[in-house]
Amino acid sequence: MQTLIWNNLTEVEKQQALARPTISTSDELKSAVQNIIDFVRLQGDQALFELTERFDKIMLDSLEVTPQQIANACELVPEDLKLAIQNAKRNIQVFHEAQKLPIIDVETQQGVRCEVLTRPINQVGLYIPGGSAPLFSTVLMLAVPAKIAGCKKIVLCTPPPIANEILYTANLCGIETIYCVGGAQAIAAMALGTETIDKVDKIFGPGNAFVTEAKRQVSQLANGATIDMPAGPSEVLVLADEFADADFVASDLLSQAEHGADSQVILVTTSENLVKQVLQSVEKQLAQLARAETARQALSHSRIFIAENLQQCIEISNQYAPEHLVVQVENARDLLPLLDNAGSIFLGDYSPESMGDYASGTNHVLPTYSYSKTYSSLGLADFSKRMTVQELTPQGFMDLAKTVERMATAEQLDAHKQAVSIRLAKMTKQAIQPIAK
């Protein structure tokens, strides 16, 4: 990891030092994904069978996973892992249940009632990556809030061969519709629909460059689907003072670096001595990692910044806007009001990022690539939509009528004014009309 003294850098050098690894969205990748989407649109299920054989080297008899296959997979998951997944699910459920919005029903002025109604998104698709590290924890992060929100149709797509842990976790969360399809073709199938896979309204979940590009493309189609958030490589920033434990800091950096070669980890500290200890600990811990080579590649484009004081550390962190922010300083909670941009914050020595990734209760689907400046961590609200309601009594209408007429006139929207004026005229006429004998 390159070590830089923040105050020795020019403004341009600071920007360059905080830059993420470039996300490669080449014309070739865009074109390949577009071809996959078009193939699925035209050929439906047949395209999914052919693409699965081409990319995953597996010939499928059926796209949908049967109840018996799910039951068989559940039997093969070790009991201690089942208990761990159940415990994580409980915590995630408690935290997301607490996110239910209160009823909003107010009278903005007498006779003018305004409400907010929250309704679940009807049909959602959950994408779970497979490969060398099947992310069954992501099933919890997506399925639990979808269930709590009350989404009527929840489908899950994941590439074959599906890990037993993914099927067990989906079953635990009550997900009944699971399809054995991955990659850009799974995103296309959920966005457009096929003979077997129903079209969904919104797609959630991480994936590789093809999945990410497919989500981007389908979100721009008139008949496509919305997506959870824009995505980039995973990242962490550790903010540490001279009292931080070097082994803890090193472990947090490496836990993110092992995600992928394009991940980025940042250490911001006031202590040069800590930097030396952390670098030594990183080397020692790397020797014990199965994914050491992946972590080393991530470390090669990662950074250490030595800041003048904690205030400068905070400024660097807010400018970088990390996906994960680990705060290992004395009285870490005192910094919380000053931290503006982060997907998820981990306070203190005993709050490693791993806790949030798996089981503390917060969601691990987070904005990356500085999107935490404007996007939030995934939560219950993402599986819902809000509708506003207004209801005016005759008196409330009359009291507000002149305000609306004047504003509509100023904007030269005559029909808007007439919608009020016509009602006023009828109300006035009815009020003075003589009573029939």
Short mmCIF file of C-alpha atoms in Angstrom, two decimals:
data_model
loop_
_atom_site.label_atom_id
_atom_site.label_comp_id
_atom_site.label_asym_id
_atom_site.label_seq_id
_atom_site.Cartn_x
_atom_site.Cartn_y
_atom_site.Cartn_z
CA MET A 1 0.00 0.00 0.00
CA GLN A 2 1.28 3.43 -0.93
CA THR A 3 1.74 5.78 2.06
CA LEU A 4 1.15 9.50 1.52
CA ILE A 5 1.33 12.51 3.84
CA TRP A 6 -1.84 14.44 3.10
CA ASN A 7 -0.42 17.92 3.68
CA ASN A 8 2.42 17.28 1.25
CA LEU A 9 0.01 16.73 -1.65
CA THR A 10 -1.28 19.37 -4.03
CA GLU A 11 -5.03 19.59 -4.60
CA VAL A 12 -4.66 17.70 -7.88
CA GLU A 13 -2.56 15.00 -6.20
CA LYS A 14 -5.16 14.65 -3.45
CA GLN A 15 -7.87 14.05 -6.03
CA GLN A 16 -5.72 11.51 -7.82
CA ALA A 17 -4.83 9.73 -4.57
CA LEU A 18 -8.51 9.39 -3.63
CA ALA A 19 -9.49 8.06 -7.07
CA ARG A 20 -10.98 4.59 -7.30
CA PRO A 21 -9.73 1.93 -9.70
CA THR A 22 -11.33 2.67 -13.04
CA ILE A 23 -14.49 0.68 -13.69
CA SER A 24 -13.98 -0.80 -17.12
CA THR A 25 -17.22 -0.58 -19.07
CA SER A 26 -15.78 -1.07 -22.51
CA ASP A 27 -17.77 -0.86 -25.70
CA GLU A 28 -17.14 -4.58 -26.06
CA LEU A 29 -18.75 -5.29 -22.65
CA LYS A 30 -21.71 -3.02 -23.39
CA SER A 31 -22.25 -4.69 -26.74
CA ALA A 32 -21.97 -8.20 -25.28
CA VAL A 33 -24.54 -7.41 -22.61
CA GLN A 34 -26.85 -5.77 -25.14
CA ASN A 35 -26.68 -8.93 -27.27
CA ILE A 36 -27.56 -11.09 -24.25
CA ILE A 37 -30.55 -8.88 -23.40
CA ASP A 38 -31.77 -8.96 -27.00
CA PHE A 39 -31.34 -12.75 -27.14
CA VAL A 40 -33.41 -13.21 -23.98
CA ARG A 41 -36.06 -10.79 -25.25
CA LEU A 42 -36.42 -12.71 -28.53
CA GLN A 43 -35.88 -16.33 -27.42
CA GLY A 44 -37.00 -16.33 -23.76
CA ASP A 45 -36.34 -19.59 -21.93
CA GLN A 46 -34.43 -21.08 -24.85
CA ALA A 47 -31.90 -18.26 -24.62
CA LEU A 48 -31.46 -18.93 -20.90
CA PHE A 49 -30.77 -22.63 -21.49
CA GLU A 50 -28.24 -21.87 -24.24
CA LEU A 51 -26.48 -19.11 -22.31
CA THR A 52 -26.25 -21.24 -19.17
CA GLU A 53 -24.62 -24.01 -21.18
CA ARG A 54 -22.25 -21.52 -22.82
CA PHE A 55 -21.16 -19.60 -19.71
CA ASP A 56 -21.70 -22.03 -16.82
CA LYS A 57 -20.96 -25.24 -18.78
CA ILE A 58 -24.14 -26.84 -17.42
CA MET A 59 -27.07 -28.28 -19.38
CA LEU A 60 -30.28 -27.65 -17.48
CA ASP A 61 -33.48 -29.69 -17.68
CA SER A 62 -35.47 -26.96 -15.94
CA LEU A 63 -34.91 -23.37 -14.91
CA GLU A 64 -36.91 -23.53 -11.70
CA VAL A 65 -35.50 -25.25 -8.62
CA THR A 66 -37.97 -27.83 -7.33
CA PRO A 67 -39.15 -28.10 -3.70
CA GLN A 68 -37.43 -31.49 -3.50
CA GLN A 69 -34.11 -30.03 -4.63
CA ILE A 70 -34.44 -27.35 -1.96
CA ALA A 71 -35.27 -29.94 0.70
CA ASN A 72 -32.29 -32.07 -0.31
CA ALA A 73 -29.96 -29.07 -0.15
CA CYS A 74 -31.24 -28.11 3.30
CA GLU A 75 -30.34 -31.57 4.60
CA LEU A 76 -26.73 -31.11 3.52
CA VAL A 77 -26.07 -27.84 5.35
CA PRO A 78 -24.22 -28.41 8.66
CA GLU A 79 -26.33 -27.76 11.76
CA ASP A 80 -23.90 -25.25 13.25
CA LEU A 81 -24.03 -23.18 10.05
CA LYS A 82 -27.83 -23.36 10.08
CA LEU A 83 -27.84 -21.95 13.61
CA ALA A 84 -25.47 -19.17 12.57
CA ILE A 85 -27.68 -18.24 9.60
CA GLN A 86 -30.78 -18.31 11.81
CA ASN A 87 -29.14 -15.99 14.34
CA ALA A 88 -28.09 -13.56 11.61
CA LYS A 89 -31.62 -13.63 10.16
CA ARG A 90 -33.12 -12.74 13.56
CA ASN A 91 -30.87 -9.69 13.91
CA ILE A 92 -31.48 -8.53 10.34
CA GLN A 93 -35.21 -8.97 10.83
CA VAL A 94 -35.26 -6.97 14.08
CA PHE A 95 -33.35 -4.08 12.50
CA HIS A 96 -35.47 -3.96 9.35
CA GLU A 97 -38.77 -4.37 11.22
CA ALA A 98 -37.80 -1.23 13.14
CA GLN A 99 -37.63 0.66 9.83
CA LYS A 100 -41.39 0.51 9.28
CA LEU A 101 -42.58 4.05 8.71
CA PRO A 102 -45.05 5.68 11.08
CA ILE A 103 -48.47 6.64 9.75
CA ILE A 104 -48.47 10.23 8.50
CA ASP A 105 -51.91 11.83 8.56
CA VAL A 106 -51.98 15.58 9.15
CA GLU A 107 -54.29 18.55 8.67
CA THR A 108 -52.11 21.17 6.99
CA GLN A 109 -54.84 23.74 7.56
CA GLN A 110 -58.42 23.32 8.72
CA GLY A 111 -60.31 21.08 6.31
CA VAL A 112 -57.20 20.08 4.32
CA ARG A 113 -56.07 16.53 5.17
CA CYS A 114 -52.82 15.08 3.79
CA GLU A 115 -51.52 11.53 4.24
CA VAL A 116 -48.64 9.30 3.20
CA LEU A 117 -49.44 5.69 2.36
CA THR A 118 -46.67 3.09 2.09
CA ARG A 119 -47.23 0.14 -0.23
CA PRO A 120 -44.87 -2.74 -1.10
CA ILE A 121 -43.41 -3.03 -4.58
CA ASN A 122 -45.50 -5.80 -6.08
CA GLN A 123 -42.85 -7.90 -7.85
CA VAL A 124 -39.14 -7.93 -7.02
CA GLY A 125 -36.20 -9.94 -8.29
CA LEU A 126 -33.24 -10.87 -6.11
CA TYR A 127 -29.91 -11.66 -7.75
CA ILE A 128 -27.42 -13.73 -5.75
CA PRO A 129 -23.89 -14.20 -7.16
CA GLY A 130 -22.47 -17.71 -7.25
CA GLY A 131 -18.98 -18.68 -8.30
CA SER A 132 -16.07 -19.31 -5.95
CA ALA A 133 -17.74 -17.53 -3.04
CA PRO A 134 -21.53 -18.01 -3.17
CA LEU A 135 -23.01 -15.16 -1.15
CA PHE A 136 -25.75 -16.81 0.89
CA SER A 137 -25.51 -13.86 3.31
CA THR A 138 -26.84 -11.64 0.50
CA VAL A 139 -29.98 -13.80 0.43
CA LEU A 140 -30.66 -12.63 3.99
CA MET A 141 -29.95 -9.00 3.15
CA LEU A 142 -32.42 -9.00 0.25
CA ALA A 143 -35.08 -11.52 1.21
CA VAL A 144 -35.67 -10.38 4.79
CA PRO A 145 -36.64 -6.76 3.95
CA ALA A 146 -38.59 -7.91 0.88
CA LYS A 147 -40.68 -10.17 3.11
CA ILE A 148 -41.15 -7.52 5.80
CA ALA A 149 -42.20 -4.96 3.18
CA GLY A 150 -44.84 -7.41 1.96
CA CYS A 151 -43.75 -7.74 -1.68
CA LYS A 152 -46.34 -9.99 -3.30
CA LYS A 153 -44.00 -11.80 -5.69
CA ILE A 154 -40.34 -12.45 -4.86
CA VAL A 155 -38.15 -14.36 -7.29
CA LEU A 156 -34.52 -15.29 -6.79
CA CYS A 157 -31.99 -15.97 -9.55
CA THR A 158 -28.54 -17.45 -8.97
CA PRO A 159 -26.17 -19.28 -11.33
CA PRO A 160 -25.69 -23.06 -11.29
CA PRO A 161 -24.51 -25.08 -9.56
CA ILE A 162 -26.41 -23.51 -6.67
CA ALA A 163 -24.72 -23.82 -3.28
CA ASN A 164 -26.71 -25.70 -0.66
CA GLU A 165 -26.31 -22.72 1.68
CA ILE A 166 -28.07 -20.41 -0.78
CA LEU A 167 -31.04 -22.75 -1.11
CA TYR A 168 -31.22 -23.27 2.66
CA THR A 169 -31.13 -19.53 3.36
CA ALA A 170 -33.75 -18.79 0.69
CA ASN A 171 -35.99 -21.47 2.13
CA LEU A 172 -35.48 -20.10 5.66
CA CYS A 173 -36.58 -16.68 4.43
CA GLY A 174 -39.69 -18.08 2.77
CA ILE A 175 -38.55 -17.58 -0.83
CA GLU A 176 -40.40 -20.21 -2.87
CA THR A 177 -39.51 -19.21 -6.45
CA ILE A 178 -35.86 -19.83 -7.27
CA TYR A 179 -34.38 -19.98 -10.76
CA CYS A 180 -31.13 -21.62 -11.77
CA VAL A 181 -29.83 -18.86 -13.98
CA GLY A 182 -27.12 -16.26 -13.50
CA GLY A 183 -25.22 -13.47 -15.19
CA ALA A 184 -26.59 -10.78 -17.47
CA GLN A 185 -29.15 -13.27 -18.78
CA ALA A 186 -30.74 -13.56 -15.33
CA ILE A 187 -31.07 -9.78 -15.10
CA ALA A 188 -32.60 -9.67 -18.58
CA ALA A 189 -35.04 -12.46 -17.73
CA MET A 190 -36.26 -10.74 -14.56
CA ALA A 191 -36.52 -7.35 -16.26
CA LEU A 192 -38.31 -8.53 -19.41
CA GLY A 193 -39.92 -11.84 -18.40
CA THR A 194 -39.78 -15.19 -20.22
CA GLU A 195 -42.14 -18.16 -20.52
CA THR A 196 -41.01 -19.37 -17.08
CA ILE A 197 -39.69 -16.30 -15.29
CA ASP A 198 -42.18 -13.56 -14.48
CA LYS A 199 -41.20 -9.97 -15.16
CA VAL A 200 -40.42 -8.01 -11.99
CA ASP A 201 -40.72 -4.32 -11.18
CA LYS A 202 -37.35 -3.90 -9.43
CA ILE A 203 -34.10 -5.87 -9.30
CA PHE A 204 -31.80 -6.09 -6.29
CA GLY A 205 -28.38 -7.59 -5.70
CA PRO A 206 -24.68 -7.39 -6.56
CA GLY A 207 -22.78 -9.09 -9.36
CA ASN A 208 -19.82 -9.01 -11.72
CA ALA A 209 -19.23 -6.48 -14.49
CA PHE A 210 -21.75 -8.23 -16.79
CA VAL A 211 -24.45 -8.22 -14.13
CA THR A 212 -23.76 -4.59 -13.24
CA GLU A 213 -23.90 -3.52 -16.89
CA ALA A 214 -27.08 -5.55 -17.47
CA LYS A 215 -28.75 -3.84 -14.50
CA ARG A 216 -27.75 -0.46 -15.92
CA GLN A 217 -29.13 -1.28 -19.36
CA VAL A 218 -32.47 -2.77 -18.26
CA SER A 219 -33.06 0.19 -15.94
CA GLN A 220 -33.02 2.43 -19.03
CA LEU A 221 -35.48 0.36 -21.05
CA ALA A 222 -39.04 1.65 -21.30
CA ASN A 223 -40.34 -1.85 -20.48
CA GLY A 224 -37.45 -2.80 -18.20
CA ALA A 225 -37.11 -2.70 -14.43
CA THR A 226 -35.71 -0.30 -11.89
CA ILE A 227 -32.65 -1.32 -9.86
CA ASP A 228 -31.54 -0.94 -6.26
CA MET A 229 -28.50 1.31 -6.78
CA PRO A 230 -25.49 1.87 -9.06
CA ALA A 231 -22.62 -0.42 -8.14
CA GLY A 232 -18.85 -0.47 -8.25
CA PRO A 233 -16.08 -2.53 -6.64
CA SER A 234 -16.26 -2.98 -2.88
CA GLU A 235 -14.27 -0.69 -0.57
CA VAL A 236 -13.45 0.22 3.02
CA LEU A 237 -11.88 3.22 4.72
CA VAL A 238 -10.41 2.74 8.19
CA LEU A 239 -10.06 5.91 10.25
CA ALA A 240 -7.61 5.30 13.10
CA ASP A 241 -5.66 7.22 15.74
CA GLU A 242 -2.52 6.29 17.68
CA PHE A 243 -4.56 4.22 20.14
CA ALA A 244 -5.90 1.84 17.48
CA ASP A 245 -4.91 -1.83 17.51
CA ALA A 246 -2.72 -2.44 14.44
CA ASP A 247 -3.84 -6.06 14.11
CA PHE A 248 -7.49 -5.00 14.15
CA VAL A 249 -6.86 -2.35 11.51
CA ALA A 250 -4.94 -4.79 9.29
CA SER A 251 -7.69 -7.39 9.57
CA ASP A 252 -10.35 -4.87 8.53
CA LEU A 253 -8.32 -3.79 5.52
CA LEU A 254 -7.75 -7.38 4.43
CA SER A 255 -11.34 -8.48 4.97
CA GLN A 256 -12.30 -6.03 2.24
CA ALA A 257 -9.25 -6.59 0.02
CA GLU A 258 -10.06 -10.31 -0.33
CA HIS A 259 -13.39 -9.49 -1.99
CA GLY A 260 -11.79 -8.88 -5.35
CA ALA A 261 -8.74 -7.61 -7.18
CA ASP A 262 -10.64 -4.42 -8.02
CA SER A 263 -11.54 -3.70 -4.38
CA GLN A 264 -9.91 -0.74 -2.69
CA VAL A 265 -8.93 -0.24 0.96
CA ILE A 266 -7.90 3.04 2.55
CA LEU A 267 -6.28 3.78 5.91
CA VAL A 268 -6.44 7.34 7.21
CA THR A 269 -4.53 7.97 10.43
CA THR A 270 -2.67 10.55 12.46
CA SER A 271 0.03 8.09 13.52
CA GLU A 272 3.10 7.14 11.47
CA ASN A 273 3.96 4.55 14.09
CA LEU A 274 0.59 2.87 13.59
CA VAL A 275 1.21 2.73 9.84
CA LYS A 276 4.43 0.75 10.35
CA GLN A 277 2.67 -1.69 12.68
CA VAL A 278 -0.28 -2.11 10.34
CA LEU A 279 1.93 -2.86 7.32
CA GLN A 280 3.78 -5.52 9.32
CA SER A 281 0.51 -7.05 10.49
CA VAL A 282 -0.90 -7.04 6.94
CA GLU A 283 2.03 -9.13 5.72
CA LYS A 284 1.71 -11.53 8.62
CA GLN A 285 -2.05 -11.99 8.13
CA LEU A 286 -1.77 -12.29 4.35
CA ALA A 287 0.23 -15.48 4.79
CA GLN A 288 -2.83 -17.11 6.40
CA LEU A 289 -5.37 -16.17 3.71
CA ALA A 290 -6.62 -18.54 1.02
CA ARG A 291 -7.40 -15.50 -1.15
CA ALA A 292 -4.03 -13.83 -0.47
CA GLU A 293 -3.25 -13.20 -4.15
CA THR A 294 -6.60 -11.46 -4.67
CA ALA A 295 -5.99 -9.34 -1.57
CA ARG A 296 -2.50 -8.40 -2.77
CA GLN A 297 -3.89 -7.17 -6.08
CA ALA A 298 -6.41 -5.01 -4.23
CA LEU A 299 -3.69 -3.64 -1.94
CA SER A 300 -1.58 -2.63 -4.95
CA HIS A 301 -4.00 0.21 -5.75
CA SER A 302 -4.92 1.02 -2.15
CA ARG A 303 -3.65 3.92 -0.06
CA ILE A 304 -2.54 5.04 3.40
CA PHE A 305 -2.93 8.72 4.27
CA ILE A 306 -1.18 10.31 7.22
CA ALA A 307 -3.22 13.29 8.36
CA GLU A 308 -2.32 16.20 10.63
CA ASN A 309 -5.17 15.58 13.09
CA LEU A 310 -8.51 13.81 13.49
CA GLN A 311 -10.40 16.69 11.91
CA GLN A 312 -8.36 16.25 8.74
CA CYS A 313 -8.98 12.47 8.87
CA ILE A 314 -12.71 13.18 8.91
CA GLU A 315 -12.42 15.59 5.99
CA ILE A 316 -10.56 12.97 3.93
CA SER A 317 -13.16 10.33 4.77
CA ASN A 318 -16.08 12.59 3.87
CA GLN A 319 -14.39 13.47 0.58
CA TYR A 320 -13.75 9.81 -0.29
CA ALA A 321 -17.30 8.76 0.77
CA PRO A 322 -16.56 5.07 1.41
CA GLU A 323 -18.91 2.13 1.17
CA HIS A 324 -17.70 0.90 4.59
CA LEU A 325 -16.23 3.27 7.19
CA VAL A 326 -14.47 1.69 10.18
CA VAL A 327 -13.73 4.14 13.01
CA GLN A 328 -11.02 2.92 15.38
CA VAL A 329 -10.27 5.92 17.58
CA GLU A 330 -10.70 6.76 21.23
CA ASN A 331 -14.33 7.67 21.95
CA ALA A 332 -15.33 6.73 18.41
CA ARG A 333 -18.98 7.70 18.88
CA ASP A 334 -17.95 11.33 19.43
CA LEU A 335 -16.99 11.50 15.75
CA LEU A 336 -20.38 10.31 14.51
CA PRO A 337 -21.99 13.78 14.11
CA LEU A 338 -19.08 14.81 11.87
CA LEU A 339 -19.21 11.83 9.50
CA ASP A 340 -21.38 12.73 6.51
CA ASN A 341 -20.66 10.27 3.71
CA ALA A 342 -20.54 6.50 4.20
CA GLY A 343 -22.67 3.53 3.26
CA SER A 344 -22.28 1.94 6.70
CA ILE A 345 -20.24 3.01 9.74
CA PHE A 346 -18.53 0.66 12.19
CA LEU A 347 -17.68 2.33 15.50
CA GLY A 348 -14.95 1.18 17.85
CA ASP A 349 -12.44 -1.64 18.12
CA TYR A 350 -15.03 -4.39 18.34
CA SER A 351 -17.21 -3.44 15.38
CA PRO A 352 -15.39 -4.98 12.41
CA GLU A 353 -16.96 -4.73 8.98
CA SER A 354 -17.52 -8.50 9.06
CA MET A 355 -20.25 -8.02 11.67
CA GLY A 356 -22.30 -5.86 9.31
CA ASP A 357 -21.53 -8.12 6.37
CA TYR A 358 -23.15 -11.05 8.11
CA ALA A 359 -25.07 -10.71 11.30
CA SER A 360 -25.26 -7.45 13.27
CA GLY A 361 -28.57 -6.59 11.60
CA THR A 362 -27.66 -3.76 9.22
CA ASN A 363 -27.75 -4.36 5.48
CA HIS A 364 -24.57 -5.12 3.57
CA VAL A 365 -25.89 -3.93 0.20
CA LEU A 366 -24.30 -0.48 0.15
CA PRO A 367 -23.47 2.35 -2.25
CA THR A 368 -19.90 2.24 -3.57
CA TYR A 369 -17.68 4.43 -5.73
CA SER A 370 -18.53 7.61 -3.71
CA TYR A 371 -22.27 7.12 -4.32
CA SER A 372 -22.74 7.28 -0.53
CA LYS A 373 -22.76 11.05 -1.01
CA THR A 374 -26.25 10.71 -2.44
CA TYR A 375 -27.38 7.07 -1.99
CA SER A 376 -28.21 5.15 1.20
CA SER A 377 -27.62 1.63 2.40
CA LEU A 378 -30.33 -0.80 1.31
CA GLY A 379 -33.29 -0.81 3.68
CA LEU A 380 -36.97 -1.52 4.02
CA ALA A 381 -37.91 1.65 2.13
CA ASP A 382 -36.24 0.33 -1.02
CA PHE A 383 -38.83 -2.46 -1.24
CA SER A 384 -41.72 -0.03 -0.88
CA LYS A 385 -43.13 3.04 -2.53
CA ARG A 386 -45.00 5.97 -1.03
CA MET A 387 -48.25 7.54 -2.16
CA THR A 388 -49.57 10.84 -0.91
CA VAL A 389 -53.28 11.44 -0.34
CA GLN A 390 -55.19 14.68 0.04
CA GLU A 391 -58.81 15.17 0.99
CA LEU A 392 -60.46 18.58 1.35
CA THR A 393 -63.75 19.41 2.98
CA PRO A 394 -65.92 22.01 1.21
CA GLN A 395 -64.80 24.63 3.74
CA GLY A 396 -61.17 23.58 3.42
CA PHE A 397 -61.45 23.88 -0.36
CA MET A 398 -62.95 27.36 -0.15
CA ASP A 399 -60.31 28.54 2.30
CA LEU A 400 -57.48 27.39 0.02
CA ALA A 401 -59.09 28.26 -3.33
CA LYS A 402 -57.83 31.83 -3.68
CA THR A 403 -54.24 30.73 -2.97
CA VAL A 404 -54.35 28.15 -5.76
CA GLU A 405 -56.12 30.43 -8.22
CA ARG A 406 -53.52 33.14 -7.72
CA MET A 407 -50.59 30.75 -8.13
CA ALA A 408 -52.09 29.10 -11.24
CA THR A 409 -52.66 32.54 -12.79
CA ALA A 410 -49.05 33.49 -12.15
CA GLU A 411 -47.85 30.32 -13.87
CA GLN A 412 -50.28 30.91 -16.77
CA LEU A 413 -51.91 27.51 -16.31
CA ASP A 414 -55.53 28.41 -16.95
CA ALA A 415 -56.94 24.89 -16.69
CA HIS A 416 -55.43 24.54 -13.23
CA LYS A 417 -57.22 27.72 -12.20
CA GLN A 418 -60.47 26.60 -13.80
CA ALA A 419 -60.46 23.34 -11.85
CA VAL A 420 -60.82 25.52 -8.76
CA SER A 421 -62.92 28.34 -10.17
CA ILE A 422 -65.61 26.05 -11.63
CA ARG A 423 -66.07 24.39 -8.24
CA LEU A 424 -66.20 27.74 -6.49
CA ALA A 425 -68.85 28.99 -8.89
CA LYS A 426 -71.05 25.91 -8.36
CA MET A 427 -70.65 26.11 -4.60
CA THR A 428 -71.67 29.80 -4.68
CA LYS A 429 -74.66 29.10 -6.93
CA GLN A 430 -75.86 26.22 -4.75
CA ALA A 431 -75.49 28.35 -1.65
CA ILE A 432 -77.77 31.18 -2.96
CA GLN A 433 -80.26 29.03 -4.90
CA PRO A 434 -83.76 29.45 -3.42
CA ILE A 435 -85.25 26.42 -1.80
CA ALA A 436 -87.89 24.83 -4.08
CA LYS A 437 -91.45 24.89 -2.70
#
